[in-house]
Short mmCIF file of C-alpha atoms in Angstrom, two decimals:
data_model
loop_
_atom_site.label_atom_id
_atom_site.label_comp_id
_atom_site.label_asym_id
_atom_site.label_seq_id
_atom_site.Cartn_x
_atom_site.Cartn_y
_atom_site.Cartn_z
CA UNK A 1 0.11 -0.02 -0.10
CA UNK A 2 1.27 2.64 -1.48
CA UNK A 3 0.81 6.20 1.55
CA UNK A 4 2.58 9.61 2.53
CA UNK A 5 4.48 8.91 5.81
CA UNK A 6 6.79 12.14 7.49
CA UNK A 7 9.69 11.95 8.98
CA UNK A 8 10.48 14.38 11.41
CA UNK A 9 13.67 15.36 12.36
CA UNK A 10 15.55 18.21 14.59
CA UNK A 11 18.04 20.26 12.61
CA UNK A 12 21.27 22.50 13.51
CA UNK A 13 21.97 25.99 10.80
CA UNK A 14 24.80 27.80 11.07
CA UNK A 15 24.35 31.57 11.79
CA UNK A 16 24.06 32.20 7.97
CA UNK A 17 21.60 29.61 7.70
CA UNK A 18 19.28 31.14 10.52
CA UNK A 19 19.43 34.73 8.82
CA UNK A 20 18.50 32.58 5.74
CA UNK A 21 15.70 30.56 7.40
CA UNK A 22 14.10 34.19 9.43
CA UNK A 23 13.54 35.38 6.36
CA UNK A 24 12.36 32.93 4.27
CA UNK A 25 9.07 32.97 6.48
CA UNK A 26 8.82 36.17 6.26
CA UNK A 27 8.64 36.23 2.63
CA UNK A 28 6.44 32.94 2.94
CA UNK A 29 4.14 35.05 5.40
CA UNK A 30 4.09 38.35 3.89
CA UNK A 31 2.74 36.52 0.44
CA UNK A 32 0.23 35.05 2.23
CA UNK A 33 -1.03 38.33 4.06
CA UNK A 34 -0.53 40.19 0.28
CA UNK A 35 -3.23 37.64 -1.71
CA UNK A 36 -5.10 37.44 1.63
CA UNK A 37 -6.27 40.92 1.61
CA UNK A 38 -6.91 40.95 -1.93
CA UNK A 39 -9.01 38.45 -1.82
CA UNK A 40 -10.67 39.51 0.93
CA UNK A 41 -10.94 42.60 -0.84
CA UNK A 42 -12.04 41.20 -4.41
CA UNK A 43 -15.06 39.41 -2.22
CA UNK A 44 -16.11 41.91 -0.73
CA UNK A 45 -16.62 44.10 -4.11
CA UNK A 46 -17.39 41.56 -6.66
CA UNK A 47 -18.46 38.79 -4.11
CA UNK A 48 -16.10 36.66 -5.54
CA UNK A 49 -12.93 35.42 -4.41
CA UNK A 50 -9.41 34.48 -6.57
CA UNK A 51 -8.20 31.97 -7.37
CA UNK A 52 -4.51 29.74 -6.78
CA UNK A 53 -3.65 30.41 -10.74
CA UNK A 54 -4.95 34.02 -10.52
CA UNK A 55 -2.59 34.86 -8.04
CA UNK A 56 -0.06 32.76 -9.23
CA UNK A 57 0.62 34.97 -12.32
CA UNK A 58 0.67 38.25 -9.77
CA UNK A 59 4.01 36.52 -8.18
CA UNK A 60 6.60 37.60 -10.99
CA UNK A 61 5.14 40.87 -10.87
CA UNK A 62 4.89 41.43 -6.89
CA UNK A 63 7.99 39.97 -7.51
CA UNK A 64 9.66 43.05 -9.69
CA UNK A 65 8.48 45.66 -7.25
CA UNK A 66 9.98 44.38 -4.37
CA UNK A 67 12.82 42.73 -5.11
CA UNK A 68 13.61 40.99 -2.02
CA UNK A 69 11.88 38.70 -2.32
CA UNK A 70 14.27 37.07 -4.40
CA UNK A 71 16.38 36.61 -2.42
CA UNK A 72 14.60 33.48 -0.58
CA UNK A 73 13.24 30.42 -1.69
CA UNK A 74 10.28 30.96 -4.81
CA UNK A 75 8.94 27.78 -4.14
CA UNK A 76 8.43 28.45 -0.58
CA UNK A 77 6.53 31.47 -1.52
CA UNK A 78 4.85 29.50 -4.12
CA UNK A 79 4.24 26.93 -1.71
CA UNK A 80 2.37 29.59 0.62
CA UNK A 81 -0.31 30.93 -2.59
CA UNK A 82 -1.34 27.16 -2.66
CA UNK A 83 -2.38 26.49 0.76
CA UNK A 84 -4.21 30.51 0.79
CA UNK A 85 -5.92 28.54 -2.10
CA UNK A 86 -6.24 25.42 0.20
CA UNK A 87 -7.54 27.58 3.22
CA UNK A 88 -10.18 29.07 1.46
CA UNK A 89 -10.89 25.51 0.04
CA UNK A 90 -11.67 24.38 3.36
CA UNK A 91 -13.79 27.16 4.34
CA UNK A 92 -16.30 28.02 1.18
CA UNK A 93 -16.52 23.91 1.70
CA UNK A 94 -17.29 24.45 5.74
CA UNK A 95 -14.51 22.53 6.77
CA UNK A 96 -12.52 25.32 8.44
CA UNK A 97 -13.31 28.86 9.92
CA UNK A 98 -11.97 31.81 6.82
CA UNK A 99 -8.17 31.84 6.94
CA UNK A 100 -7.10 35.43 9.21
CA UNK A 101 -3.50 36.80 8.33
CA UNK A 102 -0.35 35.28 9.87
CA UNK A 103 1.30 37.51 12.35
CA UNK A 104 5.43 37.62 12.45
CA UNK A 105 4.75 38.01 16.56
CA UNK A 106 3.44 34.02 16.35
CA UNK A 107 6.09 31.54 18.37
CA UNK A 108 5.60 29.11 15.72
CA UNK A 109 7.07 30.04 12.00
CA UNK A 110 7.26 27.43 9.22
CA UNK A 111 7.52 26.99 5.79
CA UNK A 112 7.30 24.64 2.83
CA UNK A 113 8.73 23.78 -0.13
CA UNK A 114 9.19 20.92 -2.66
CA UNK A 115 11.20 18.12 -4.15
CA UNK A 116 12.05 19.00 -7.42
CA UNK A 117 15.10 17.69 -9.35
CA UNK A 118 17.31 17.12 -6.76
CA UNK A 119 16.63 20.26 -4.46
CA UNK A 120 16.05 17.74 -1.14
CA UNK A 121 18.35 14.77 -0.80
CA UNK A 122 20.26 13.48 2.01
CA UNK A 123 23.75 12.91 2.56
CA UNK A 124 24.58 11.17 5.92
CA UNK A 125 24.20 13.16 8.55
CA UNK A 126 23.15 16.44 6.37
CA UNK A 127 20.45 17.25 4.60
CA UNK A 128 20.22 19.92 1.48
CA UNK A 129 17.57 22.26 1.29
CA UNK A 130 17.24 24.87 -1.51
CA UNK A 131 18.64 27.86 -0.75
CA UNK A 132 20.04 26.83 2.23
CA UNK A 133 22.47 24.18 1.03
CA UNK A 134 23.50 20.99 3.05
CA UNK A 135 22.58 21.42 7.22
CA UNK A 136 23.87 19.73 9.58
CA UNK A 137 20.58 16.84 11.27
CA UNK A 138 19.92 14.35 13.83
CA UNK A 139 19.34 11.91 11.77
CA UNK A 140 17.70 9.14 14.22
CA UNK A 141 16.26 6.99 11.58
CA UNK A 142 16.84 6.31 7.55
CA UNK A 143 14.72 7.92 4.79
CA UNK A 144 12.23 5.69 2.64
CA UNK A 145 10.38 6.22 -0.14
CA UNK A 146 10.23 9.30 -2.70
CA UNK A 147 10.50 12.78 -1.17
CA UNK A 148 7.68 14.87 -1.76
CA UNK A 149 8.74 18.27 0.34
CA UNK A 150 9.40 19.63 3.50
CA UNK A 151 8.95 21.90 5.61
CA UNK A 152 11.22 23.39 7.72
CA UNK A 153 10.12 24.94 11.28
CA UNK A 154 11.01 27.05 14.24
CA UNK A 155 9.65 25.99 17.91
CA UNK A 156 8.46 28.39 19.90
CA UNK A 157 12.14 27.23 22.31
CA UNK A 158 13.98 28.28 19.77
CA UNK A 159 14.91 25.10 18.06
CA UNK A 160 14.53 23.77 13.61
CA UNK A 161 13.16 21.29 12.62
CA UNK A 162 12.37 19.46 9.42
CA UNK A 163 9.51 17.51 8.64
CA UNK A 164 9.99 15.47 5.51
CA UNK A 165 7.06 14.06 3.28
CA UNK A 166 7.33 11.08 1.43
CA UNK A 167 5.40 8.36 -0.76
CA UNK A 168 6.46 4.82 0.57
CA UNK A 169 5.16 1.30 0.25
CA UNK A 170 3.63 0.02 3.77
CA UNK A 171 3.38 -3.38 3.79
CA UNK A 172 0.10 -4.92 6.36
CA UNK A 173 1.49 -6.37 8.71
CA UNK A 174 1.11 -10.93 9.31
CA UNK A 175 -2.66 -11.49 10.60
CA UNK A 176 -3.00 -12.78 14.50
CA UNK A 177 -6.45 -13.19 14.94
CA UNK A 178 -6.61 -11.00 18.20
CA UNK A 179 -9.87 -9.34 18.46
CA UNK A 180 -9.48 -6.47 21.92
CA UNK A 181 -11.53 -3.38 23.01
CA UNK A 182 -10.24 -0.29 24.48
CA UNK A 183 -11.78 1.55 27.34
CA UNK A 184 -9.84 5.03 28.14
CA UNK A 185 -9.92 6.70 31.26
CA UNK A 186 -8.39 9.19 33.88
CA UNK A 187 -6.67 6.80 36.40
CA UNK A 188 -5.46 4.35 33.96
CA UNK A 189 -4.71 5.45 30.18
CA UNK A 190 -6.45 2.71 28.61
CA UNK A 191 -8.19 -0.62 29.63
CA UNK A 192 -8.31 -3.34 27.69
CA UNK A 193 -10.29 -6.37 27.39
CA UNK A 194 -7.74 -8.86 27.64
CA UNK A 195 -6.95 -7.38 30.79
CA UNK A 196 -3.61 -5.52 29.60
CA UNK A 197 -3.37 -1.98 31.35
CA UNK A 198 -1.34 1.02 30.55
CA UNK A 199 -0.98 3.86 33.25
CA UNK A 200 -2.14 7.75 32.80
CA UNK A 201 1.46 8.93 33.29
CA UNK A 202 -0.07 12.56 34.05
CA UNK A 203 3.31 14.41 32.18
CA UNK A 204 2.07 17.59 32.57
CA UNK A 205 1.40 17.19 36.45
CA UNK A 206 4.99 16.02 37.21
CA UNK A 207 6.28 18.88 35.31
CA UNK A 208 3.50 21.73 36.82
CA UNK A 209 5.39 22.91 39.96
CA UNK A 210 8.46 23.32 37.92
CA UNK A 211 6.20 25.16 34.92
CA UNK A 212 4.58 27.58 37.53
CA UNK A 213 7.99 28.23 38.77
CA UNK A 214 9.55 29.16 36.00
CA UNK A 215 6.03 30.95 34.54
CA UNK A 216 6.18 33.06 37.90
CA UNK A 217 9.58 34.14 36.88
CA UNK A 218 8.62 34.97 33.19
CA UNK A 219 5.18 36.92 35.16
CA UNK A 220 8.21 39.47 36.45
CA UNK A 221 10.20 40.13 33.84
CA UNK A 222 10.24 43.62 31.54
CA UNK A 223 8.11 42.02 28.08
CA UNK A 224 10.60 42.43 25.31
CA UNK A 225 13.49 43.07 27.36
CA UNK A 226 16.31 40.36 26.88
CA UNK A 227 15.64 38.67 29.95
CA UNK A 228 11.97 38.24 29.25
CA UNK A 229 12.97 36.22 26.03
CA UNK A 230 15.75 34.06 27.45
CA UNK A 231 12.63 32.93 30.42
CA UNK A 232 10.10 32.81 27.96
CA UNK A 233 11.97 30.05 26.01
CA UNK A 234 12.62 28.40 29.31
CA UNK A 235 8.74 28.05 29.56
CA UNK A 236 8.65 27.30 25.76
CA UNK A 237 11.38 23.95 26.36
CA UNK A 238 9.09 22.85 29.41
CA UNK A 239 5.84 22.86 27.54
CA UNK A 240 8.21 20.81 24.57
CA UNK A 241 9.57 18.27 27.22
CA UNK A 242 5.43 17.28 28.75
CA UNK A 243 4.23 17.55 24.72
CA UNK A 244 6.84 15.24 22.82
CA UNK A 245 6.91 12.63 26.36
CA UNK A 246 3.03 12.20 25.52
CA UNK A 247 3.49 12.07 22.00
CA UNK A 248 5.99 9.09 22.38
CA UNK A 249 3.71 7.41 25.17
CA UNK A 250 0.83 7.37 22.36
CA UNK A 251 3.07 6.51 19.24
CA UNK A 252 4.41 3.22 21.22
CA UNK A 253 1.21 2.04 22.88
CA UNK A 254 -0.49 2.72 19.58
CA UNK A 255 1.80 1.23 17.85
CA UNK A 256 2.06 -2.19 19.97
CA UNK A 257 -1.40 -2.25 19.67
CA UNK A 258 -2.26 -2.33 16.19
CA UNK A 259 0.64 -4.68 16.22
CA UNK A 260 -0.86 -7.64 17.97
CA UNK A 261 -4.45 -7.27 17.33
CA UNK A 262 -6.50 -7.63 14.02
CA UNK A 263 -10.07 -6.09 14.74
CA UNK A 264 -10.15 -2.98 17.90
CA UNK A 265 -12.87 -1.40 19.00
CA UNK A 266 -12.63 2.29 20.56
CA UNK A 267 -15.41 4.60 21.94
CA UNK A 268 -16.48 7.63 19.87
CA UNK A 269 -15.71 9.98 22.65
CA UNK A 270 -16.80 13.86 22.22
CA UNK A 271 -14.01 15.35 24.35
CA UNK A 272 -14.49 18.90 22.81
CA UNK A 273 -18.50 17.95 25.15
CA UNK A 274 -16.54 16.59 28.40
CA UNK A 275 -14.06 19.30 28.99
CA UNK A 276 -16.84 21.64 29.59
CA UNK A 277 -16.78 19.53 32.95
CA UNK A 278 -14.53 21.98 34.54
CA UNK A 279 -13.94 19.09 37.68
CA UNK A 280 -12.39 16.92 34.40
CA UNK A 281 -11.64 19.34 32.24
CA UNK A 282 -7.75 19.26 32.84
CA UNK A 283 -7.00 16.17 33.47
CA UNK A 284 -9.08 14.56 30.49
CA UNK A 285 -6.74 17.26 28.33
CA UNK A 286 -3.83 15.93 29.21
CA UNK A 287 -4.24 11.81 28.09
CA UNK A 288 -5.07 13.44 24.37
CA UNK A 289 -7.82 9.95 23.76
CA UNK A 290 -8.41 12.46 20.53
CA UNK A 291 -4.98 12.15 19.51
CA UNK A 292 -4.68 8.59 20.41
CA UNK A 293 -7.80 7.16 18.28
CA UNK A 294 -5.96 9.28 15.18
CA UNK A 295 -2.83 6.98 16.08
CA UNK A 296 -4.45 4.04 15.93
CA UNK A 297 -7.29 5.13 12.80
CA UNK A 298 -4.06 5.29 10.68
CA UNK A 299 -1.68 3.08 11.56
CA UNK A 300 -4.60 0.72 11.77
CA UNK A 301 -4.83 1.56 7.87
CA UNK A 302 -1.18 1.33 6.99
CA UNK A 303 -0.66 -2.29 8.60
CA UNK A 304 -4.20 -3.77 7.07
CA UNK A 305 -6.29 -3.88 10.43
CA UNK A 306 -9.79 -2.92 11.60
CA UNK A 307 -10.90 0.05 14.23
CA UNK A 308 -14.67 0.28 14.51
CA UNK A 309 -15.72 3.23 17.02
CA UNK A 310 -18.54 2.31 18.94
CA UNK A 311 -21.60 5.13 19.81
CA UNK A 312 -21.16 7.67 22.66
CA UNK A 313 -25.02 6.73 24.07
CA UNK A 314 -23.70 3.48 24.11
CA UNK A 315 -23.55 2.31 28.20
CA UNK A 316 -20.96 0.09 28.34
CA UNK A 317 -20.01 0.54 31.98
CA UNK A 318 -23.10 -0.26 32.73
CA UNK A 319 -23.87 -3.41 31.18
CA UNK A 320 -22.71 -6.65 32.41
CA UNK A 321 -20.51 -8.32 29.90
CA UNK A 322 -21.44 -12.06 31.35
CA UNK A 323 -25.86 -11.73 30.50
CA UNK A 324 -26.17 -7.99 29.76
CA UNK A 325 -27.95 -6.55 32.62
CA UNK A 326 -27.70 -3.06 32.47
CA UNK A 327 -26.87 -1.58 36.38
CA UNK A 328 -28.07 1.92 36.22
CA UNK A 329 -26.29 2.91 39.45
CA UNK A 330 -22.99 2.53 37.96
CA UNK A 331 -22.96 5.70 35.91
CA UNK A 332 -20.97 7.60 39.32
CA UNK A 333 -17.55 7.85 38.47
CA UNK A 334 -17.00 6.31 42.05
CA UNK A 335 -18.18 3.22 41.72
CA UNK A 336 -15.15 1.33 40.34
CA UNK A 337 -16.67 -2.54 41.04
CA UNK A 338 -19.76 -4.12 41.32
CA UNK A 339 -21.79 -6.95 41.65
CA UNK A 340 -24.05 -8.19 38.96
CA UNK A 341 -27.39 -9.13 40.52
CA UNK A 342 -28.68 -11.04 37.78
CA UNK A 343 -25.45 -13.43 37.49
CA UNK A 344 -23.62 -12.45 40.54
CA UNK A 345 -20.66 -12.01 38.41
CA UNK A 346 -18.14 -9.27 39.94
CA UNK A 347 -16.98 -7.14 37.36
CA UNK A 348 -14.29 -3.82 37.24
CA UNK A 349 -15.21 -0.65 35.83
CA UNK A 350 -12.98 -0.56 33.24
CA UNK A 351 -12.30 -4.07 32.23
CA UNK A 352 -16.07 -4.68 32.15
CA UNK A 353 -16.51 -1.68 29.87
CA UNK A 354 -13.37 -2.80 27.27
CA UNK A 355 -15.23 -6.58 27.21
CA UNK A 356 -18.39 -4.08 26.09
CA UNK A 357 -16.76 -2.13 23.99
CA UNK A 358 -15.48 -5.72 22.38
CA UNK A 359 -18.45 -7.45 21.94
CA UNK A 360 -20.63 -3.80 20.69
CA UNK A 361 -17.60 -3.21 18.30
CA UNK A 362 -18.60 -6.29 16.36
CA UNK A 363 -21.78 -6.50 16.38
CA UNK A 364 -21.45 -3.77 14.38
CA UNK A 365 -18.85 -5.26 12.15
CA UNK A 366 -20.55 -7.88 10.99
CA UNK A 367 -23.76 -6.11 10.40
#
C-alpha cells in the first residue's frame, strides 16, 4: 500500500542559514498576507474570491516590485499561495474557519518547499534544502520512499525542525486472529479487554510545579527585554518536553495495539463536550484521547487492521459483560467495582467496559 509518511528531524543551521530561514519564513508570511488582503477586497467588491492561478500569475510582478522576495526559495513563496487557496477551499466547504492574517509575533514560524530536480536530498548526517545548502541534522532513522516536500519549522523554544513527506510503500502486517476492546480513562490511560492496562503517566502534573515556578519568574520580567525572552524560552522548553513525552507514549501504545490485534474497538468520545466539565477538563485534556484515536486509525489503515468506533450513547460501563444486565447505579464514577444482581459476576468497572466495547464493535462490524 502506497502512503504518505512524514519523518521529523531536528536540524542545526549555522548563523548564515538561520538568517536565511528567518527571511524565507518572513517572505512566505508576507506573500500569504498580501494575497489574503487582495482576496478579501475582491470578495467585498465582486462577491467572488480569487483563485490559485490568478494569484500565482501575479507573483512575477510582485517580485519585480519587491526585489527582496528573490533572495529566498521561490517554491516556498509559491507554496504559501497554494496554502491560502487550500484554506479558502476548506472554508467554502464549511470544513474550517476563514483564513486569517499571519503574525510575525507568532512563536511558531514555518514554510514548505517541494522536491524538484534533487533540491532536497539526504547525504549522511546532512540534509540539502533549497537556498540553504547542506544543513546538519539529527538523523535518528533512515528516510524511505520518494521525497515529496519538506516543511521547516521554528518552535517557540527556538529549535528548528524539518518534516520530510515521502511517498512510501507500507506492507500489511501478518494476521494475529486477535480482537480487542479499549476503554480509555483518567486513573489508567487505557484498559484492554484482554486485561492489559496502560497507566496514565500524567506528564503535565509531574512537571506542573516546575512550570509554575518558571512562569512566575516570566511574569516578573519586562516584556520584550532580553531576560524576558530567555525566560520565555525556558517556559517553552518545558511545554515542549511535556508534549514530546506524551506523543512518544501515545505512539508506542498505539503501535503495540495495532501490531498485536486485527480488530480494535474504541469509544467514539466527544472530547470537546467532556472538557466543559470544569472539574475534569484539565485531566481530560492532559490524556489526549483524540490524538490516541487518530494514531490508531492511520496505523490500522497502513497495516491492514480494522478500527471500529462504538457510539457515545452505548452504556459500556453499566452493562454486565456476562449476562447483559444494565446497572444504572454505575453511572457514578466513584463506583469502581460492582456485582451483577442477575448472574452474580464480579466486575471491575473499566475491564467490564472494555469487554462490552469489544462485543459491540464485533456486532457493528458484522452488521
